[in-house]
Every structure is written in structure tokens, then in C-alpha cells.
Coordinates of C-alpha atoms and ligand atoms in Angstrom, one line a residue:
M1 CA 16.9 12.5 26.2
G2 CA 13.6 10.5 24.4
E3 CA 13.6 7.1 22.4
F4 CA 13.2 6.9 18.9
P5 CA 8.9 5.9 18.4
R6 CA 8.7 2.8 17.1
L7 CA 7.3 3.1 14.0
R8 CA 3.0 2.6 14.1
D9 CA 3.3 -1.4 14.5
D10 CA 0.1 -1.7 11.4
L11 CA 3.0 -0.5 9.4
T12 CA 5.7 -2.9 10.3
E13 CA 4.3 -5.2 7.4
L14 CA 4.3 -2.7 5.5
T15 CA 7.1 -3.9 2.4
G16 CA 8.1 -0.4 0.1
Y17 CA 6.6 -1.2 -3.6
H18 CA 9.7 -0.4 -6.1
S19 CA 11.1 -2.5 -9.0
P20 CA 14.8 -2.9 -9.4
Q21 CA 16.1 0.4 -11.2
V22 CA 19.0 -1.1 -12.7
D23 CA 21.7 0.7 -14.9
V24 CA 21.3 -1.5 -17.5
P25 CA 21.2 -1.0 -21.6
V26 CA 17.6 -1.8 -21.9
R27 CA 15.2 -1.0 -19.6
L28 CA 11.6 -2.4 -20.0
N29 CA 10.4 -2.4 -16.2
T30 CA 8.8 0.9 -15.6
N31 CA 6.4 1.5 -17.9
E32 CA 7.3 5.1 -18.6
S33 CA 7.5 6.6 -21.8
P34 CA 11.1 5.2 -24.3
Y35 CA 10.9 8.8 -25.5
A36 CA 12.3 12.2 -24.5
P37 CA 10.5 14.8 -24.4
P38 CA 9.7 16.9 -27.3
E39 CA 12.2 19.6 -28.1
A40 CA 10.3 22.8 -29.1
F41 CA 9.0 21.8 -25.4
L42 CA 12.0 21.7 -23.6
R43 CA 13.0 24.8 -24.9
D44 CA 10.0 26.6 -24.2
L45 CA 10.2 25.3 -20.8
E46 CA 13.9 26.4 -20.4
S47 CA 13.0 29.5 -21.0
G48 CA 10.1 29.5 -18.8
L49 CA 11.8 28.7 -15.4
R50 CA 13.8 31.9 -15.9
G51 CA 11.0 33.7 -15.9
I52 CA 10.1 32.3 -11.9
D53 CA 10.1 34.3 -9.3
F54 CA 11.8 31.4 -7.0
N55 CA 11.4 33.5 -4.2
R56 CA 7.7 33.7 -3.8
Y57 CA 5.2 30.9 -3.0
P58 CA 4.0 29.6 -6.4
D59 CA -0.2 29.8 -7.3
R60 CA -1.3 28.5 -4.4
A61 CA -4.3 27.4 -6.7
A62 CA -1.7 26.0 -9.8
S63 CA -5.2 27.9 -11.9
E64 CA -3.3 27.8 -15.2
L65 CA -2.0 24.1 -15.0
H66 CA -5.6 23.5 -14.3
E67 CA -7.4 25.4 -16.8
A68 CA -5.0 24.0 -19.5
T69 CA -5.6 20.4 -18.6
A70 CA -9.9 20.8 -18.2
S71 CA -10.2 22.2 -21.6
F72 CA -7.5 19.1 -22.5
L73 CA -9.4 16.4 -21.5
G74 CA -12.8 18.2 -22.2
H75 CA -14.1 19.2 -18.7
P76 CA -14.9 22.4 -16.6
V77 CA -11.8 23.4 -14.2
E78 CA -14.0 23.0 -11.5
R79 CA -13.7 19.5 -11.8
V80 CA -9.9 19.1 -12.0
F81 CA -7.2 18.6 -9.2
C82 CA -3.8 17.6 -10.5
A83 CA -1.0 16.2 -7.8
N84 CA 2.4 16.0 -8.0
G85 CA 1.8 12.8 -10.0
S86 CA -1.1 10.0 -9.8
N87 CA 1.0 8.7 -6.4
E88 CA -0.1 11.3 -5.2
V89 CA -4.1 11.7 -6.4
L90 CA -4.0 8.3 -4.9
Q91 CA -2.9 9.4 -1.6
C92 CA -5.6 12.6 -1.4
L93 CA -8.4 10.2 -2.1
L94 CA -7.2 7.9 0.5
L95 CA -6.5 10.8 2.9
A96 CA -10.2 12.2 2.1
Y97 CA -12.5 8.9 1.9
G98 CA -9.8 6.4 4.1
G99 CA -8.4 6.6 7.4
A100 CA -9.8 4.2 10.8
G101 CA -12.7 2.3 10.0
R102 CA -12.8 3.4 6.7
R103 CA -12.3 0.4 4.2
A104 CA -11.1 0.1 -0.2
T105 CA -12.1 -2.7 -2.7
V106 CA -9.2 -3.8 -5.0
F107 CA -9.9 -6.2 -7.6
R108 CA -5.6 -8.6 -7.3
P109 CA -3.7 -8.8 -9.4
T110 CA -4.1 -5.2 -9.7
Y111 CA -1.5 -2.0 -9.0
L112 CA 0.0 -2.4 -5.7
L113 CA 0.1 1.2 -4.6
H114 CA -4.2 1.3 -4.5
E115 CA -3.9 -1.8 -1.3
H116 CA -0.4 0.3 -0.7
I117 CA -1.2 3.6 0.3
A118 CA -4.6 2.5 1.7
R119 CA -2.8 0.3 4.6
I120 CA -0.5 3.9 4.5
T121 CA -3.9 5.6 5.9
G122 CA -5.2 3.4 8.1
T123 CA -7.6 2.1 5.8
E124 CA -9.4 -1.3 6.2
V125 CA -8.6 -2.9 2.1
V126 CA -10.6 -6.1 1.0
A127 CA -9.8 -7.6 -1.8
G128 CA -12.4 -9.5 -4.9
G129 CA -10.4 -11.6 -8.1
R130 CA -10.5 -11.1 -11.2
K131 CA -11.4 -13.9 -14.0
A132 CA -9.1 -16.1 -15.7
D133 CA -8.8 -13.4 -18.5
F134 CA -7.8 -10.4 -15.6
T135 CA -11.3 -8.8 -16.7
V136 CA -13.1 -8.0 -12.8
D137 CA -16.3 -10.0 -13.0
P138 CA -19.9 -8.0 -12.0
D139 CA -21.2 -10.4 -10.4
E140 CA -17.6 -10.9 -8.5
A141 CA -18.1 -7.3 -7.6
R142 CA -21.5 -7.2 -6.3
R143 CA -20.4 -9.7 -4.0
V144 CA -17.5 -8.5 -2.4
L145 CA -19.0 -4.7 -2.4
A146 CA -22.1 -5.9 -0.7
E147 CA -19.6 -7.9 2.0
A148 CA -17.4 -4.6 2.1
S149 CA -19.5 -2.2 2.0
P150 CA -16.4 0.3 1.5
E151 CA -15.9 3.9 1.4
I152 CA -14.0 3.9 -1.9
T153 CA -13.6 0.8 -4.7
F154 CA -10.7 0.7 -7.3
L155 CA -10.7 -0.2 -10.3
C156 CA -7.4 0.0 -12.4
S157 CA -8.3 -0.2 -16.3
P158 CA -6.1 -1.1 -17.9
N159 CA -5.0 -2.6 -15.1
N160 CA -1.8 -2.9 -14.1
P161 CA 0.9 -5.6 -14.4
T162 CA -2.5 -7.2 -16.5
G163 CA -3.2 -4.8 -19.6
V164 CA -6.5 -5.6 -19.0
V165 CA -9.5 -3.4 -19.6
D166 CA -12.7 -3.9 -18.4
P167 CA -15.4 -3.0 -20.6
R168 CA -18.0 0.0 -20.1
E169 CA -20.8 -2.6 -18.9
T170 CA -18.1 -3.5 -15.8
V171 CA -17.9 -0.1 -14.6
D172 CA -21.5 0.1 -15.0
A173 CA -22.3 -2.4 -12.3
V174 CA -19.5 -1.6 -10.6
L175 CA -21.0 2.5 -10.1
A176 CA -24.5 0.6 -9.9
A177 CA -23.0 -1.2 -6.9
A178 CA -20.3 0.3 -5.0
P179 CA -21.7 2.0 -1.5
G180 CA -19.5 5.1 -1.9
L181 CA -16.6 6.5 -4.0
V182 CA -15.1 4.8 -7.5
V183 CA -12.4 5.3 -8.7
I184 CA -10.8 4.3 -12.2
D185 CA -7.3 4.9 -12.5
E186 CA -6.6 5.5 -15.9
A187 CA -2.6 5.8 -15.7
Y188 CA -2.7 4.4 -19.5
G189 CA -6.2 5.5 -20.6
E190 CA -4.5 7.1 -23.8
F191 CA -3.4 3.4 -25.2
A192 CA -7.0 1.8 -24.2
S193 CA -9.6 1.6 -26.9
W194 CA -12.1 3.5 -24.1
S195 CA -12.4 6.1 -21.6
A196 CA -14.6 6.7 -18.4
L197 CA -13.4 10.2 -18.6
E198 CA -16.6 10.5 -20.9
L199 CA -19.0 9.0 -17.7
V200 CA -17.6 12.1 -15.3
A201 CA -20.3 13.9 -13.9
D202 CA -21.5 16.2 -11.2
D203 CA -23.5 14.3 -9.9
R204 CA -22.5 10.9 -9.8
P205 CA -19.3 9.2 -7.5
L206 CA -16.7 8.6 -9.5
V207 CA -13.6 10.0 -10.1
V208 CA -11.1 9.0 -13.0
V209 CA -6.9 9.2 -12.3
R210 CA -4.8 9.8 -15.2
T211 CA -0.5 10.8 -15.2
F212 CA 2.3 12.8 -17.7
S213 CA 4.0 10.1 -16.3
K214 CA 3.8 8.0 -19.5
V215 CA 2.5 9.2 -22.7
W216 CA 3.7 12.9 -22.1
S217 CA 7.3 11.6 -21.0
L218 CA 7.4 13.1 -17.7
A219 CA 8.2 10.5 -15.8
A220 CA 10.9 12.7 -13.8
L221 CA 8.5 15.3 -13.1
R222 CA 5.7 14.0 -10.6
L223 CA 2.5 15.0 -12.6
G224 CA -1.0 13.7 -12.0
C225 CA -4.1 14.7 -12.3
A226 CA -8.3 13.6 -10.9
V227 CA -10.8 14.5 -12.3
G228 CA -14.1 14.2 -10.9
P229 CA -17.5 15.8 -9.5
P230 CA -16.5 19.3 -7.9
R231 CA -17.1 18.3 -4.4
V232 CA -14.9 15.3 -4.4
I233 CA -12.2 18.0 -5.9
D234 CA -13.4 20.3 -2.7
D235 CA -12.5 17.6 -0.6
L236 CA -9.2 16.7 -2.2
A237 CA -8.0 20.0 -1.9
A238 CA -8.6 20.0 1.8
V239 CA -6.1 17.4 2.4
T240 CA -3.1 19.2 0.3
L241 CA -0.4 21.2 1.7
P242 CA -0.3 24.3 0.8
Y243 CA 1.5 25.0 -2.4
H244 CA 2.3 21.1 -2.9
L245 CA 2.7 22.0 -6.7
S246 CA 5.9 23.9 -7.0
A247 CA 5.8 26.9 -10.3
P248 CA 8.1 24.1 -12.2
T249 CA 5.8 21.6 -12.3
Q250 CA 2.8 24.0 -13.1
L251 CA 4.8 25.5 -15.6
A252 CA 6.3 22.0 -17.0
G253 CA 2.5 20.4 -17.1
R254 CA 1.6 23.8 -19.2
L255 CA 3.6 23.8 -21.2
A256 CA 3.5 19.5 -21.8
L257 CA 0.1 20.1 -23.1
G258 CA 0.7 22.1 -25.6
H259 CA 2.5 19.2 -27.6
V260 CA -0.6 17.3 -28.4
D261 CA -0.1 16.7 -31.8
E262 CA 3.5 14.7 -31.2
M263 CA 1.6 13.6 -28.0
R264 CA -0.9 11.4 -29.9
R265 CA 1.8 10.7 -32.8
R266 CA 3.8 8.6 -29.4
V267 CA 0.9 6.7 -28.6
D268 CA 0.1 5.7 -32.3
T269 CA 3.4 4.3 -32.4
L270 CA 3.5 2.6 -28.9
V271 CA 0.6 0.8 -29.8
A272 CA 1.7 -0.2 -32.9
E273 CA 4.7 -1.6 -31.7
R274 CA 2.8 -3.2 -28.8
E275 CA 0.7 -5.3 -31.5
R276 CA 4.2 -5.9 -33.5
V277 CA 5.6 -7.4 -29.6
Q278 CA 2.4 -8.9 -29.0
A279 CA 2.1 -11.3 -32.6
A280 CA 5.9 -11.9 -32.0
L281 CA 5.4 -13.4 -28.1
E282 CA 2.4 -15.0 -29.3
G283 CA 4.8 -16.8 -32.4
M284 CA 7.3 -17.9 -29.7
A285 CA 6.5 -21.6 -28.7
G286 CA 5.5 -22.0 -24.5
V287 CA 5.2 -18.3 -24.4
E288 CA 1.7 -16.9 -23.1
V289 CA 0.5 -13.2 -23.6
W290 CA -2.4 -11.3 -22.6
P291 CA -4.2 -9.2 -24.7
S292 CA -3.5 -5.1 -23.5
G293 CA -4.5 -1.7 -23.7
A294 CA -1.7 -0.2 -22.2
N295 CA 2.3 0.3 -23.4
F296 CA 3.3 -3.0 -21.4
L297 CA 2.6 -7.0 -22.3
L298 CA 1.7 -9.5 -19.2
F299 CA 3.6 -12.4 -20.2
R300 CA 4.4 -16.0 -18.5
P301 CA 7.5 -17.8 -20.3
A302 CA 8.2 -21.1 -20.4
A303 CA 11.2 -21.9 -19.0
A304 CA 14.1 -22.8 -21.4
G305 CA 13.6 -26.5 -22.8
A306 CA 9.9 -26.6 -20.8
Q307 CA 7.8 -27.1 -23.6
R308 CA 4.9 -25.7 -22.2
P309 CA 4.2 -21.8 -20.6
G310 CA 4.6 -21.7 -16.6
P311 CA 4.4 -22.0 -14.2
G312 CA 7.0 -24.0 -13.8
P313 CA 9.2 -24.3 -10.7
G314 CA 10.7 -20.7 -11.4
A315 CA 9.8 -20.6 -15.1
G316 CA 9.2 -16.5 -14.4
I317 CA 12.6 -15.9 -12.6
G318 CA 14.7 -17.7 -14.1
V319 CA 13.8 -16.0 -17.3
W320 CA 13.8 -12.6 -16.0
K321 CA 17.4 -13.3 -14.9
A322 CA 18.5 -14.3 -18.0
L323 CA 17.3 -11.4 -19.9
L324 CA 19.0 -9.1 -17.1
D325 CA 22.3 -11.3 -18.4
N326 CA 21.8 -9.6 -21.9
G327 CA 20.6 -6.5 -20.5
V328 CA 16.8 -6.3 -20.9
L329 CA 15.3 -5.2 -17.3
V330 CA 11.9 -6.7 -17.2
R331 CA 9.0 -6.8 -14.3
D332 CA 8.8 -10.2 -12.3
C333 CA 5.1 -10.2 -11.7
S334 CA 5.6 -14.4 -10.7
S335 CA 5.0 -12.9 -7.2
W336 CA 1.7 -11.4 -7.1
D337 CA -1.8 -13.4 -6.7
G338 CA -2.5 -15.1 -9.8
L339 CA 0.7 -14.6 -11.4
D340 CA 2.8 -17.0 -11.1
G341 CA 5.7 -17.9 -14.0
C342 CA 4.6 -13.7 -15.5
L343 CA 7.1 -11.1 -16.3
R344 CA 5.8 -7.5 -17.9
V345 CA 7.2 -5.6 -20.0
S346 CA 7.0 -2.3 -21.2
I347 CA 6.7 -1.3 -25.0
G348 CA 10.4 0.6 -26.1
T349 CA 11.6 2.2 -28.8
P350 CA 11.5 -0.8 -32.0
E351 CA 14.6 -0.7 -31.2
E352 CA 14.8 -1.6 -27.2
N353 CA 11.9 -4.2 -28.7
D354 CA 13.5 -5.9 -31.0
L355 CA 16.2 -6.7 -28.3
F356 CA 14.3 -7.6 -25.7
L357 CA 12.8 -10.1 -28.4
T358 CA 16.3 -11.9 -29.1
A359 CA 17.0 -12.1 -25.7
L360 CA 14.1 -13.6 -24.4
E361 CA 13.8 -16.8 -27.9
A362 CA 17.6 -16.8 -26.6
A363 CA 16.1 -17.1 -22.8
T364 CA 13.6 -19.6 -24.0
Q365 CA 15.3 -22.3 -26.1
Ligands
PMP1 N1 -1.5 3.8 -11.5 C1 -0.5 2.7 -11.9 C2 -2.1 2.4 -12.2 C3 0.3 3.9 -12.4 O1 1.1 1.6 -13.3 C4 1.4 4.1 -12.2 C5 2.7 3.7 -12.1 N2 3.2 2.8 -12.0 C6 0.8 5.0 -11.1 C7 -0.1 5.0 -10.7 C8 1.5 5.9 -11.0 O2 2.3 7.3 -11.6 P1 2.7 8.4 -11.1 O3 2.8 8.6 -9.5 O4 4.3 8.8 -12.2 O5 2.0 9.8 -11.7

């Protein structure tokens, strides 16, 4: 009998990316929609599932889903690629353009999966920093990109976990300086003031990544997409497994896009709630909060009894635990680069947001 092989040496250091899944009444740690999908969508899906030939493989090209996504996003279908969540889109980009001897650039603190998937695919990661307000500094971008010469440059805007939206000028500067492909992760793009979708063109090495996991209330479905030049879309198709999009996924994604008005109403509600929660946090003594163009807020609470916001010893984690004791789960970001003592709260229903604010008030007094 043979021996079990050892995990690849370059993977042994990698810890998985997870936010604890704790069963609590108020779950505000993973930026999902707090609302179930529309009832009419669920009814259509139920009857649509009956019509699927489950004994047959699904449409390999997922043509109807791609057509519907392209028309919703206002781009020709040749520029659209769908996969099982935007994480799979990111993985496909790295499978196509990363790998041994190739590099990817990120600007920390940012979405950890960009680095994580890069490493899994054997891609070297070269990280730049961000300014104190968490925007990307074009000069720093030019410096890192000249030094690293990466095949792929990731920009996350609105940035997870800071919520900051980079302005158009920064994207233009990164596009001008990047020697390879620029990938803008717009998982929270619907909540922001502008979108790089308008910059996607056939002759520009730019890809914008979107997801159905947030405003579409379909995190459980696992569906995301990329919008980019057709030659990139063809390359992505080359690295996917045959039939990677199941028939129920294709159906549900297509049906969801029939409820655009409801989705836009949800965005408006969540943005209004985000502004309300932000104002409440700004009004709390010792709490620091950053502007956000997403469905979450990054904040730094003061430790109980402290006059000033962190990074006091354990302020973030102490408050995180106190919130949990009161049934409210948020994301602890205090171990991330530059985020000492910081927590991130997803915007929930008005009731959930009130419970969070009351629990935070109690935890920091
Ligand atoms: N990108 C960013 C910035 C995210 O925050 C997330 C979700 N946490 C994703 C991508 C992945 O989303 P999904 O795979 O659910 O589409």
C-alpha cells in the first residue's frame, strides 16, 4: 500500500478563510442580504425546477443565463462569464493567468481571498498598501506595479472590509500603470456611487467581477460573473470544468434577473439603513467609523470605559465577544494589516441594526 501524499509545501502555511458560523439571533458577519429572495421568484423557481431534465447534463454554455446577465449589465454576451460564486470567477482568472513564475498584486487591507486563491494556484503575491483613509494611493500603485510587474492586479471597490470606494481617477491610474490584467472586484458594486462596468471594453485589459450573493439574496445559490474583453472571457472558459454551472443554478440566476425592480428597492433600503447606522456610530463616544459604499461598515470601538477609540489592548476582540454574548455576530478584523481593534458589521434589517446598536452601546460603556 502506498503512503498518503503530503500536502503541497506551498499550501501548508495557508489557513482557510472563514468567518465563524455561529448560530445567533443576529448574524451580521458575512455581508449577505438580510432578506429572503422575493416570493414571486421562489414560486417561479419551484415550477421551473419541475421542468429540468435532471437525468441530462445542463447546457454547457449556460447560454440563457449569459444572455440575461449580459442584458442586465448592459454589455454584449461575448463579454460575460458566469461561475459558481464570484470566488470561482476569481479562481478561474488566477488559473488562466496566474501560476508558477507569475505574480498578482493586491492592496492591503483587502479581501483575503484574492491572496488566498493566488497562493493556491501557485501565483506569487506582491502586496502594496493603502492610505490612512484606505483608498489606494496612485503613486504607491505605480511603485508596486513597476516593481512587481504582475500578470494580474486586484482592486476591490467597494473594498472589503473597509467599505471604501476608489474614485475613477485611481482606477484610470492603475489601468495605466498595470502591465497585465486589472481585475476590479465589485462584489458590493450595486451599493456604490459609481461602477467600473462602464470602463469595460474589448481592447482594454480590464475585468469587473460581480456576485448574486449580496443584493440578489442568493448567497446559497453560488453564482457570480465577470465582465471583460471577449479574449479574456474565452480564456476563462478554457479553465472551467465541463458543465460547472448546474441546471438549477442557471435557472435560478436567469429568474432572479426578472426581479430587477425589487432588487433596486432593496439596495435603496440597505443604503438608507447603512447611513442611519453610520450616523449612530458617529454619535457614540470613542467609536471611529469609516465611510462605506457597500452593505457593511468598518468601525473601531473603544474598549469599555476608554475615552478614545482603539487600538487599545484587545478593544476590538473584547467588544466582539460582548456583542456575541448579546446575540449579535459581527466580523473581527483586528488581525488584518492596519486594522488593529477594528470590527465590521453587515447592514441587516432595521430591527437587526437596532439590536446591534443597542448591544454596542452596552459593550462600550
Ligand atoms: N469578493 C468580495 C470582495 C467579497 O466580499 C466576497 C464575499 N465575501 C466575494 C468576492 C465572494 O462572493 P461569492 O463567491 O459569494 O460570489
